[in-house]
Amino acid sequence: MQQVEVRPIPLDRLAAVIPPERAQRLRADVARAEAGFGDRTVWHVNATAHGGGVAEMLQTLLAYGIGAGSDNRWLVLDGDPAFFAVTKRLHNFLHGQPGDGGGLGPAEHRHYRETLARNAEQLGGLVAPGDLVLLHDPQTAGLAAGLQAAGAHVAWRCHIGRDTPNDLTQIGWEFLRGYLGEVEAFVFSLPEYAPDWVEPERLVVIPPSIDPFAAKNVELSPDTVRAVLAATGLVSGAEAPGEVQFLRRDGSHGVVRAHAERGGLLLSGQPPPLEARLVVQVSRWDRLKDMAGVMTGFALLAQDGLPEDVHLVLAGPEVAGVTDDPEGAEVLDECRDLLARQPDRARGRIHLVSVPMDDVDENAIIVNALQRHAYAVVQKSLVEGFGLTVTEAMWKSRPVLASRIGGIKSQITHERDGLLLDDPYDLDGFATLLGRLLADRALAERLGTAAHRTVVAEFLGDRHLDQYVDLFSRMAAGT
Ligand code: UDP
């Protein structure tokens, strides 16, 4: 197991961007935490130190918790490729998808149990009786019983789920159920994600949140946005920028690289001009994100006379950088083939972008700049646990067009702070809604402004920390 070092962040930083009554509540939470569980260590355990929304949230929420005086620790478990193949399968099953086509039988149980037993041995030397442990996602569920036997209070948080169960979700939940029987609480992003055997008394709903100060979300001036996009070759016609610096989470300075050795970040054709209106989807290269559907929907619109200044950018992580996602390279190849088959007038306006993953802070500033530069952001996922890319774009006052599914529908109210596509497979419907957003700048502006307000109201860290204080106080009290 690896312990991730988290540098404290003062709570006042967050308090400064929320309404005064919420800032007051946040300060009261510090006293509640001290009284409720100030004498114990709070442990979070997950499967990765960086990459993905869970790691991002742990990083900032723990930093605020430590900044407020709470003893918060973060551990990342160890596993071999066979273990992660089993847990990726579980992940797919809980989304109702067959994944690699393999099963979850006795051999998978054995490997899962053995891997976690090795991790539990190390944990045993760290966690004291009475400590509070929040296990994150299916990878960690098998640690619960051992920790409880050692006297720790244990809850399990699942960041994924599917609106309507199917046979595969059933199999996934049956796999996990035996490991989680005695946990004190189950935490889900939406109530409908909980399997029916979770009693209401043990069900806690905590939606994710974003941090306004993370490199992914921090305010960037229009000049910086242009400079980042120009430096990485993602737009043409911008003045050549000097060195573009950014602040890393460890406090050091980084410089945005040109990535010239790989010919820039664009995987195809010429970059869009600086003044083009960009429609952007940022996602992992995962079939459930349906980058191919976005491309086809955009091409449909292009047939019907898309305004000349509109381009589509599909951006995802460099596939070599995401070792726990074997499907990434395959999905990206499918997108490249699909692009090559588009008619000329659409092809020149569709851009595939590969964002390097070797430097998480540089990755974050590139994504930030792309989202801020977008005229509209889309997220046409077929299944989506929550959809942090939606929250991130809404925070940046971008109008978002996204599928009416999973966590997305808990973030966007159709026509009020974004547009929802009722059926994520409906490409004509997608093209129609996108056409509307492109034709109506006032609508785009209004939705973007409302979107920012929604994130301030519901998806910032103070709400999340407040819910954690409730949860941990309850666990410490043994209720
Ligand atoms: N992301 C990123 N670089 C990429 C693609 C995605 O940093 O090239 C980030 C994205 O900004 C978001 C997270 O990865 O913070 C994805 O979270 P989301 O909940 O949208 O989907 P998930 O990948 O967890 O299914």
Coordinates of C-alpha atoms and ligand atoms in Angstrom, one line a residue:
M1 CA 0.0 0.0 0.0
Q2 CA 1.1 3.5 -0.7
Q3 CA 0.4 6.5 1.5
V4 CA -0.3 9.6 -0.5
E5 CA 1.0 12.8 0.9
V6 CA -1.5 15.6 1.0
R7 CA -0.5 19.2 1.7
P8 CA -2.9 21.1 3.9
I9 CA -5.0 23.9 2.4
P10 CA -6.6 26.5 4.7
L11 CA -10.4 26.3 4.7
D12 CA -10.5 30.1 4.4
R13 CA -9.6 29.7 0.8
L14 CA -12.9 27.9 0.1
A15 CA -14.8 30.1 2.5
A16 CA -13.9 33.1 0.4
V17 CA -15.8 31.9 -2.6
I18 CA -19.1 30.8 -1.0
P19 CA -22.0 32.8 0.5
P20 CA -21.4 34.1 4.1
E21 CA -23.9 31.7 5.7
R22 CA -22.2 28.8 4.1
A23 CA -18.8 30.0 5.2
Q24 CA -20.1 30.2 8.7
R25 CA -21.5 26.7 8.5
L26 CA -18.1 25.5 7.2
R27 CA -16.4 27.0 10.3
A28 CA -19.0 25.4 12.5
D29 CA -18.2 22.1 10.9
V30 CA -14.6 22.4 12.1
A31 CA -15.9 22.5 15.7
R32 CA -18.3 19.6 15.0
A33 CA -15.5 17.5 13.6
E34 CA -13.3 18.2 16.5
A35 CA -16.0 17.2 19.0
G36 CA -17.3 14.2 17.0
F37 CA -14.1 12.5 15.9
G38 CA -11.2 14.8 16.6
D39 CA -9.5 12.1 18.6
R40 CA -9.3 9.6 15.7
T41 CA -7.6 9.2 12.4
V42 CA -9.8 9.3 9.3
W43 CA -8.5 6.9 6.6
H44 CA -9.5 7.0 2.9
V45 CA -8.5 4.0 0.8
N46 CA -8.8 3.8 -3.0
A47 CA -7.1 2.3 -6.0
T48 CA -5.2 5.2 -7.6
A49 CA -3.3 8.3 -6.5
H50 CA -4.0 10.2 -9.7
G51 CA -6.1 10.1 -12.8
G52 CA -9.8 10.3 -12.6
G53 CA -12.4 12.1 -10.5
V54 CA -12.0 10.1 -7.2
A55 CA -8.3 10.8 -6.8
E56 CA -9.0 14.5 -7.7
M57 CA -11.6 14.8 -5.0
L58 CA -9.6 13.0 -2.4
Q59 CA -6.7 15.3 -3.0
T60 CA -8.6 18.5 -2.3
L61 CA -11.1 17.3 0.3
L62 CA -8.4 15.8 2.4
A63 CA -6.3 18.9 2.0
Y64 CA -9.1 21.0 3.4
G65 CA -9.7 18.5 6.2
I66 CA -6.0 18.5 7.2
G67 CA -6.0 22.3 6.9
A68 CA -8.9 22.4 9.4
G69 CA -6.9 20.2 11.9
S70 CA -8.4 16.8 11.1
D71 CA -6.0 13.8 10.9
N72 CA -6.9 12.6 7.4
R73 CA -4.8 10.0 5.6
W74 CA -5.0 8.5 2.1
L75 CA -3.9 5.0 1.2
V76 CA -3.7 3.5 -2.2
L77 CA -3.9 -0.3 -2.5
D78 CA -1.6 -2.5 -4.5
G79 CA -2.7 -5.0 -7.1
D80 CA -1.4 -6.9 -10.1
P81 CA -2.9 -6.6 -13.7
A82 CA -5.1 -9.7 -13.0
F83 CA -6.6 -8.0 -10.0
F84 CA -7.3 -4.8 -12.0
A85 CA -8.8 -6.9 -14.8
V86 CA -11.3 -8.3 -12.3
T87 CA -12.1 -4.9 -10.8
K88 CA -12.5 -3.3 -14.2
R89 CA -14.9 -6.1 -15.0
L90 CA -16.8 -5.3 -11.8
H91 CA -16.8 -1.7 -12.7
N92 CA -18.3 -2.5 -16.1
F93 CA -20.9 -4.8 -14.6
L94 CA -22.0 -2.2 -12.1
H95 CA -22.6 0.1 -15.2
G96 CA -24.6 -2.8 -16.7
Q97 CA -22.0 -3.4 -19.4
P98 CA -20.2 -6.8 -20.3
G99 CA -16.7 -5.2 -20.5
D100 CA -14.1 -7.8 -21.6
G101 CA -16.7 -10.6 -21.7
G102 CA -15.2 -12.5 -18.8
G103 CA -17.1 -13.6 -15.7
L104 CA -17.0 -13.1 -12.0
G105 CA -16.7 -16.7 -10.7
P106 CA -14.7 -18.5 -7.9
A107 CA -11.4 -17.8 -9.6
E108 CA -12.1 -14.1 -9.7
H109 CA -13.2 -14.1 -6.0
R110 CA -10.1 -16.0 -5.0
H111 CA -7.7 -13.5 -6.7
Y112 CA -9.7 -10.5 -5.4
R113 CA -9.6 -11.9 -1.8
E114 CA -5.9 -12.9 -1.9
T115 CA -4.9 -9.5 -3.2
L116 CA -6.9 -7.6 -0.6
A117 CA -5.7 -9.9 2.2
R118 CA -2.1 -8.9 1.4
N119 CA -3.1 -5.2 1.5
A120 CA -5.0 -5.8 4.7
E121 CA -1.9 -7.1 6.4
Q122 CA -0.2 -3.7 5.8
L123 CA -3.3 -1.8 6.8
G124 CA -3.4 -3.7 10.1
G125 CA -0.2 -2.0 11.2
L126 CA -1.5 1.5 10.5
V127 CA -5.2 1.7 11.4
A128 CA -5.9 1.8 15.2
P129 CA -9.1 0.5 16.9
G130 CA -11.7 3.2 16.8
D131 CA -10.3 4.9 13.7
L132 CA -12.7 5.8 10.9
V133 CA -12.2 4.2 7.4
L134 CA -13.9 5.2 4.2
L135 CA -13.2 2.6 1.5
H136 CA -13.8 3.9 -2.1
D137 CA -15.1 1.9 -5.0
P138 CA -15.3 -1.9 -5.7
Q139 CA -11.5 -2.4 -5.6
T140 CA -11.5 -1.8 -1.8
A141 CA -14.7 -3.6 -0.7
G142 CA -12.8 -6.7 0.3
L143 CA -10.9 -4.8 3.0
A144 CA -14.0 -4.1 5.1
A145 CA -14.4 -7.2 7.2
G146 CA -10.7 -7.3 8.3
L147 CA -10.7 -3.7 9.3
Q148 CA -13.9 -4.1 11.3
A149 CA -12.5 -7.2 13.0
A150 CA -9.6 -5.0 14.1
G151 CA -11.9 -2.5 15.7
A152 CA -12.1 0.2 13.0
H153 CA -15.4 1.9 12.0
V154 CA -15.8 1.2 8.2
A155 CA -18.1 2.7 5.5
W156 CA -17.9 2.1 1.8
R157 CA -18.4 4.6 -0.9
C158 CA -19.3 3.7 -4.5
H159 CA -18.7 6.4 -7.1
I160 CA -20.4 4.5 -9.9
G161 CA -23.8 3.2 -10.7
R162 CA -26.6 2.8 -13.2
D163 CA -30.1 4.2 -13.2
T164 CA -31.9 0.9 -14.0
P165 CA -30.4 -2.4 -12.8
N166 CA -30.0 -5.2 -15.4
D167 CA -28.6 -8.8 -15.2
L168 CA -25.0 -7.6 -15.2
T169 CA -25.5 -5.1 -12.4
Q170 CA -27.1 -7.9 -10.4
I171 CA -24.0 -10.1 -10.9
G172 CA -21.7 -7.2 -10.0
W173 CA -23.6 -6.6 -6.8
E174 CA -23.8 -10.2 -5.8
F175 CA -20.0 -10.3 -6.1
L176 CA -19.6 -7.4 -3.7
R177 CA -22.4 -8.1 -1.3
G178 CA -20.6 -10.8 0.7
Y179 CA -17.6 -8.4 1.3
L180 CA -19.8 -5.5 2.5
G181 CA -22.4 -7.2 4.8
E182 CA -21.4 -5.4 8.0
V183 CA -20.2 -2.0 6.9
E184 CA -21.7 0.9 8.9
A185 CA -22.8 3.0 5.9
F186 CA -23.0 2.8 2.1
V187 CA -22.4 6.1 0.3
F188 CA -23.7 6.6 -3.2
S189 CA -23.7 9.6 -5.6
L190 CA -27.4 9.1 -6.3
P191 CA -30.0 7.1 -4.2
E192 CA -31.0 5.0 -7.2
Y193 CA -27.5 3.5 -7.5
A194 CA -27.9 1.6 -4.2
P195 CA -28.8 -2.1 -4.7
D196 CA -32.1 -3.1 -3.1
W197 CA -30.4 -5.0 -0.2
V198 CA -29.0 -1.8 1.3
E199 CA -31.3 -0.8 4.1
P200 CA -32.4 2.9 4.1
E201 CA -30.7 3.4 7.6
R202 CA -27.3 2.5 6.1
L203 CA -27.7 4.5 2.9
V204 CA -26.0 7.9 2.6
V205 CA -26.2 10.0 -0.5
I206 CA -23.2 12.3 -1.2
P207 CA -22.8 13.7 -4.7
P208 CA -19.3 14.6 -5.8
S209 CA -17.9 18.2 -5.9
I210 CA -15.2 20.2 -7.6
D211 CA -12.6 22.5 -6.2
P212 CA -12.5 26.0 -7.7
F213 CA -8.8 26.3 -7.0
A214 CA -7.7 23.0 -8.6
A215 CA -5.6 23.5 -11.7
K216 CA -8.5 22.0 -13.7
N217 CA -10.9 24.7 -12.5
V218 CA -8.9 27.7 -11.5
E219 CA -9.7 31.0 -13.2
L220 CA -7.5 31.5 -16.3
S221 CA -7.4 34.9 -18.1
P222 CA -8.4 34.8 -21.8
D223 CA -4.7 35.5 -22.6
T224 CA -3.6 32.5 -20.7
V225 CA -6.3 30.3 -22.4
R226 CA -5.0 31.4 -25.8
A227 CA -1.4 31.0 -24.8
V228 CA -2.0 27.4 -23.5
L229 CA -3.9 26.4 -26.7
A230 CA -1.3 28.1 -29.0
A231 CA 1.6 26.5 -27.1
T232 CA 0.2 23.0 -27.5
G233 CA -0.8 23.6 -31.1
L234 CA -4.5 23.2 -30.4
V235 CA -5.4 26.4 -32.3
S236 CA -3.9 28.2 -35.3
G237 CA -3.5 31.9 -36.0
A238 CA -2.7 32.9 -32.4
E239 CA 0.4 34.9 -31.6
A240 CA 3.3 32.6 -30.6
P241 CA 3.2 32.7 -26.8
G242 CA 6.3 33.0 -24.6
E243 CA 6.8 30.5 -21.9
V244 CA 3.4 29.6 -20.4
Q245 CA 3.8 28.9 -16.7
F246 CA 1.4 27.2 -14.3
L247 CA 1.4 26.5 -10.6
R248 CA 1.6 22.9 -9.5
R249 CA -0.3 21.4 -6.5
D250 CA 3.0 21.0 -4.7
G251 CA 3.6 24.7 -5.0
S252 CA 6.3 24.5 -7.8
H253 CA 6.1 26.1 -11.2
G254 CA 5.6 24.1 -14.4
V255 CA 5.8 25.2 -18.1
V256 CA 3.3 24.0 -20.7
R257 CA 5.3 22.0 -23.2
A258 CA 4.8 22.1 -27.0
H259 CA 5.0 18.4 -27.2
A260 CA 6.7 18.9 -30.5
E261 CA 8.4 15.5 -30.4
R262 CA 5.0 14.0 -31.0
G263 CA 3.9 16.7 -33.4
G264 CA 1.6 18.5 -30.9
L265 CA -1.5 17.2 -29.3
L266 CA -3.6 17.1 -32.4
L267 CA -4.0 13.6 -33.8
S268 CA -5.4 14.7 -37.2
G269 CA -5.4 17.5 -39.7
Q270 CA -4.9 21.2 -39.1
P271 CA -5.8 22.9 -35.8
P272 CA -9.0 25.0 -35.7
P273 CA -8.4 28.7 -36.1
L274 CA -8.3 30.7 -32.8
E275 CA -11.6 32.5 -33.6
A276 CA -13.5 29.3 -34.4
R277 CA -16.4 28.4 -32.1
L278 CA -15.4 25.0 -30.5
V279 CA -17.8 22.3 -29.5
V280 CA -15.8 20.2 -27.0
Q281 CA -16.1 16.8 -25.4
V282 CA -13.4 15.8 -22.9
S283 CA -13.5 12.2 -21.9
R284 CA -11.6 9.0 -21.5
W285 CA -11.5 6.9 -24.7
D286 CA -14.3 4.7 -23.4
R287 CA -17.2 3.4 -25.5
L288 CA -19.6 4.6 -22.9
K289 CA -18.6 8.2 -23.4
D290 CA -19.6 7.8 -27.1
M291 CA -17.0 10.1 -28.7
A292 CA -18.0 8.3 -32.0
G293 CA -21.6 9.3 -31.6
V294 CA -20.7 12.9 -31.0
M295 CA -18.7 12.8 -34.2
T296 CA -21.5 11.3 -36.2
G297 CA -24.0 13.7 -34.7
F298 CA -21.8 16.7 -35.6
A299 CA -21.3 15.3 -39.1
L300 CA -25.1 15.1 -39.5
L301 CA -25.3 18.8 -38.6
A302 CA -22.5 19.6 -41.0
Q303 CA -24.5 18.1 -43.8
D304 CA -27.3 20.6 -43.0
G305 CA -25.2 23.7 -43.2
L306 CA -23.3 24.1 -40.0
P307 CA -22.1 27.7 -39.5
E308 CA -18.6 28.0 -41.1
D309 CA -16.9 29.0 -37.8
V310 CA -17.9 25.8 -35.8
H311 CA -15.4 23.0 -35.1
L312 CA -15.6 19.9 -33.0
V313 CA -12.8 18.9 -30.6
L314 CA -12.8 15.4 -29.0
A315 CA -10.2 15.3 -26.3
G316 CA -9.1 12.4 -24.2
P317 CA -6.0 11.2 -22.3
E318 CA -3.0 9.9 -24.1
V319 CA -3.8 6.2 -24.3
A320 CA -0.4 5.0 -23.3
G321 CA -0.8 6.9 -20.1
V322 CA -3.9 5.1 -18.7
T323 CA -2.6 1.7 -17.8
D324 CA -5.8 0.5 -16.1
D325 CA -7.9 1.1 -19.2
P326 CA -7.0 -1.4 -21.8
E327 CA -9.9 -0.4 -24.1
G328 CA -8.6 3.2 -24.6
A329 CA -6.3 2.6 -27.6
E330 CA -9.0 0.5 -29.3
V331 CA -11.7 3.2 -28.9
L332 CA -9.3 5.9 -30.1
D333 CA -8.5 3.8 -33.2
E334 CA -12.2 3.5 -33.9
C335 CA -12.6 7.2 -33.7
R336 CA -9.7 7.7 -36.1
D337 CA -11.2 5.3 -38.6
L338 CA -14.6 7.0 -38.3
L339 CA -13.0 10.4 -38.9
A340 CA -11.2 9.2 -42.0
R341 CA -14.6 8.1 -43.4
Q342 CA -16.3 11.5 -42.9
P343 CA -17.1 13.6 -45.9
D344 CA -14.5 16.3 -46.6
R345 CA -16.6 19.2 -45.3
A346 CA -17.0 17.6 -41.9
R347 CA -13.6 16.0 -41.6
G348 CA -11.6 19.3 -41.7
R349 CA -13.7 20.6 -38.8
I350 CA -13.3 17.6 -36.5
H351 CA -10.2 17.3 -34.3
L352 CA -9.0 14.5 -32.1
V353 CA -6.8 15.6 -29.3
S354 CA -4.6 13.4 -27.1
V355 CA -3.8 15.1 -23.8
P356 CA -0.5 13.9 -22.2
M357 CA -0.9 12.2 -18.8
D358 CA 2.7 12.2 -17.6
D359 CA 2.2 15.5 -15.8
V360 CA -1.2 15.8 -14.0
D361 CA -1.0 19.5 -13.5
E362 CA -0.1 20.2 -17.1
N363 CA -3.0 17.9 -18.1
A364 CA -5.3 19.9 -15.9
I365 CA -4.4 23.3 -17.3
I366 CA -4.8 22.0 -20.9
V367 CA -8.3 20.6 -20.1
N368 CA -9.1 23.8 -18.2
A369 CA -8.1 26.0 -21.2
L370 CA -10.0 23.8 -23.7
Q371 CA -13.2 23.9 -21.6
R372 CA -12.9 27.7 -21.1
H373 CA -12.3 28.2 -24.8
A374 CA -15.3 26.1 -25.8
Y375 CA -18.4 27.8 -27.2
A376 CA -20.3 24.7 -25.9
V377 CA -19.4 21.6 -24.1
V378 CA -21.0 18.2 -24.8
Q379 CA -21.1 15.0 -22.8
K380 CA -23.1 12.5 -24.8
S381 CA -22.3 9.5 -22.5
L382 CA -24.4 6.4 -22.8
V383 CA -23.9 5.7 -19.0
E384 CA -22.5 8.1 -16.5
G385 CA -22.0 7.7 -12.8
F386 CA -21.8 11.4 -12.1
G387 CA -19.9 13.2 -14.9
L388 CA -17.3 15.6 -13.4
T389 CA -16.6 16.9 -16.9
V390 CA -20.1 18.3 -16.8
T391 CA -19.6 20.0 -13.4
E392 CA -16.2 21.4 -14.6
A393 CA -17.7 23.0 -17.7
M394 CA -20.7 24.3 -15.8
W395 CA -18.4 25.9 -13.3
K396 CA -16.7 27.7 -16.2
S397 CA -20.1 29.1 -17.3
R398 CA -20.2 27.0 -20.4
P399 CA -23.5 25.8 -21.9
V400 CA -23.5 22.0 -21.7
L401 CA -25.5 19.6 -23.9
A402 CA -25.5 16.2 -22.3
S403 CA -27.4 12.9 -22.0
R404 CA -30.3 12.7 -19.6
I405 CA -28.8 9.9 -17.6
G406 CA -27.1 9.0 -14.3
G407 CA -25.4 11.9 -12.5
I408 CA -25.8 14.2 -15.4
K409 CA -29.5 14.6 -14.8
S410 CA -28.8 15.5 -11.2
Q411 CA -26.7 18.4 -12.4
I412 CA -28.5 19.8 -15.3
T413 CA -32.1 21.0 -15.5
H414 CA -33.1 21.0 -19.1
E415 CA -33.5 24.5 -20.5
R416 CA -32.6 26.1 -17.2
D417 CA -28.8 25.5 -16.9
G418 CA -28.0 23.3 -19.8
L419 CA -29.7 21.1 -22.4
L420 CA -30.5 17.4 -21.9
L421 CA -30.7 14.8 -24.7
D422 CA -33.5 12.4 -23.6
D423 CA -32.1 9.4 -25.5
P424 CA -28.3 9.3 -25.6
Y425 CA -28.5 7.1 -28.7
D426 CA -30.6 9.6 -30.6
L427 CA -28.1 11.2 -33.0
D428 CA -30.7 13.3 -34.8
G429 CA -31.9 14.7 -31.5
F430 CA -28.3 15.5 -30.5
A431 CA -27.7 17.3 -33.8
T432 CA -30.9 19.3 -33.4
L433 CA -30.1 20.4 -29.8
L434 CA -26.5 21.3 -30.8
G435 CA -27.8 23.2 -33.8
R436 CA -30.1 25.2 -31.5
L437 CA -27.2 26.1 -29.2
L438 CA -25.0 27.2 -32.1
A439 CA -27.8 29.3 -33.6
D440 CA -28.8 31.0 -30.4
R441 CA -25.9 32.8 -28.7
A442 CA -28.3 34.4 -26.2
L443 CA -29.5 30.9 -25.1
A444 CA -25.9 29.7 -24.8
E445 CA -25.0 32.7 -22.7
R446 CA -28.1 32.3 -20.4
L447 CA -27.5 28.6 -19.9
G448 CA -23.8 29.1 -19.1
T449 CA -24.5 31.8 -16.5
A450 CA -27.2 29.6 -14.8
A451 CA -24.8 26.6 -14.9
H452 CA -22.2 28.4 -12.9
R453 CA -24.8 29.3 -10.3
T454 CA -25.9 25.7 -10.0
V455 CA -22.4 24.5 -9.3
V456 CA -21.9 27.2 -6.7
A457 CA -25.2 26.2 -5.0
E458 CA -24.7 22.4 -5.1
F459 CA -21.3 21.1 -6.1
L460 CA -18.6 22.8 -4.2
G461 CA -16.4 21.3 -1.5
D462 CA -18.1 22.9 1.5
R463 CA -21.3 20.8 1.0
H464 CA -19.2 17.7 0.6
L465 CA -17.1 18.4 3.7
D466 CA -20.3 19.1 5.7
Q467 CA -21.7 15.7 4.6
Y468 CA -18.4 14.0 5.6
V469 CA -18.6 15.6 9.0
D470 CA -22.1 14.1 9.4
L471 CA -21.0 10.7 8.2
F472 CA -17.8 10.5 10.4
S473 CA -19.6 11.9 13.5
R474 CA -22.2 9.2 13.1
M475 CA -19.6 6.5 12.6
A476 CA -17.6 7.6 15.7
A477 CA -20.7 7.7 17.8
G478 CA -21.4 4.2 16.7
T479 CA -24.9 5.0 15.5
Ligands
UDP1 N1 -9.9 14.1 -17.7 C1 -8.7 14.7 -17.9 N2 -8.0 14.5 -19.0 C2 -8.6 13.9 -20.1 C3 -9.9 13.3 -19.9 C4 -10.5 13.4 -18.7 O1 -8.2 15.3 -16.9 O2 -7.9 13.8 -21.1 C5 -10.6 14.3 -16.4 C6 -11.9 15.2 -16.5 O3 -11.5 16.5 -16.6 C7 -12.6 14.8 -15.2 C8 -12.2 13.3 -15.1 O4 -11.0 13.1 -15.9 O5 -12.1 15.5 -14.1 C9 -13.3 12.4 -15.6 O6 -14.3 12.3 -14.7 P1 -15.8 12.0 -15.1 O7 -16.6 11.9 -13.9 O8 -16.3 12.9 -16.1 O9 -15.7 10.6 -15.8 P2 -14.9 9.2 -15.5 O10 -13.7 9.2 -16.3 O11 -14.7 9.2 -14.0 O12 -15.9 8.1 -16.0

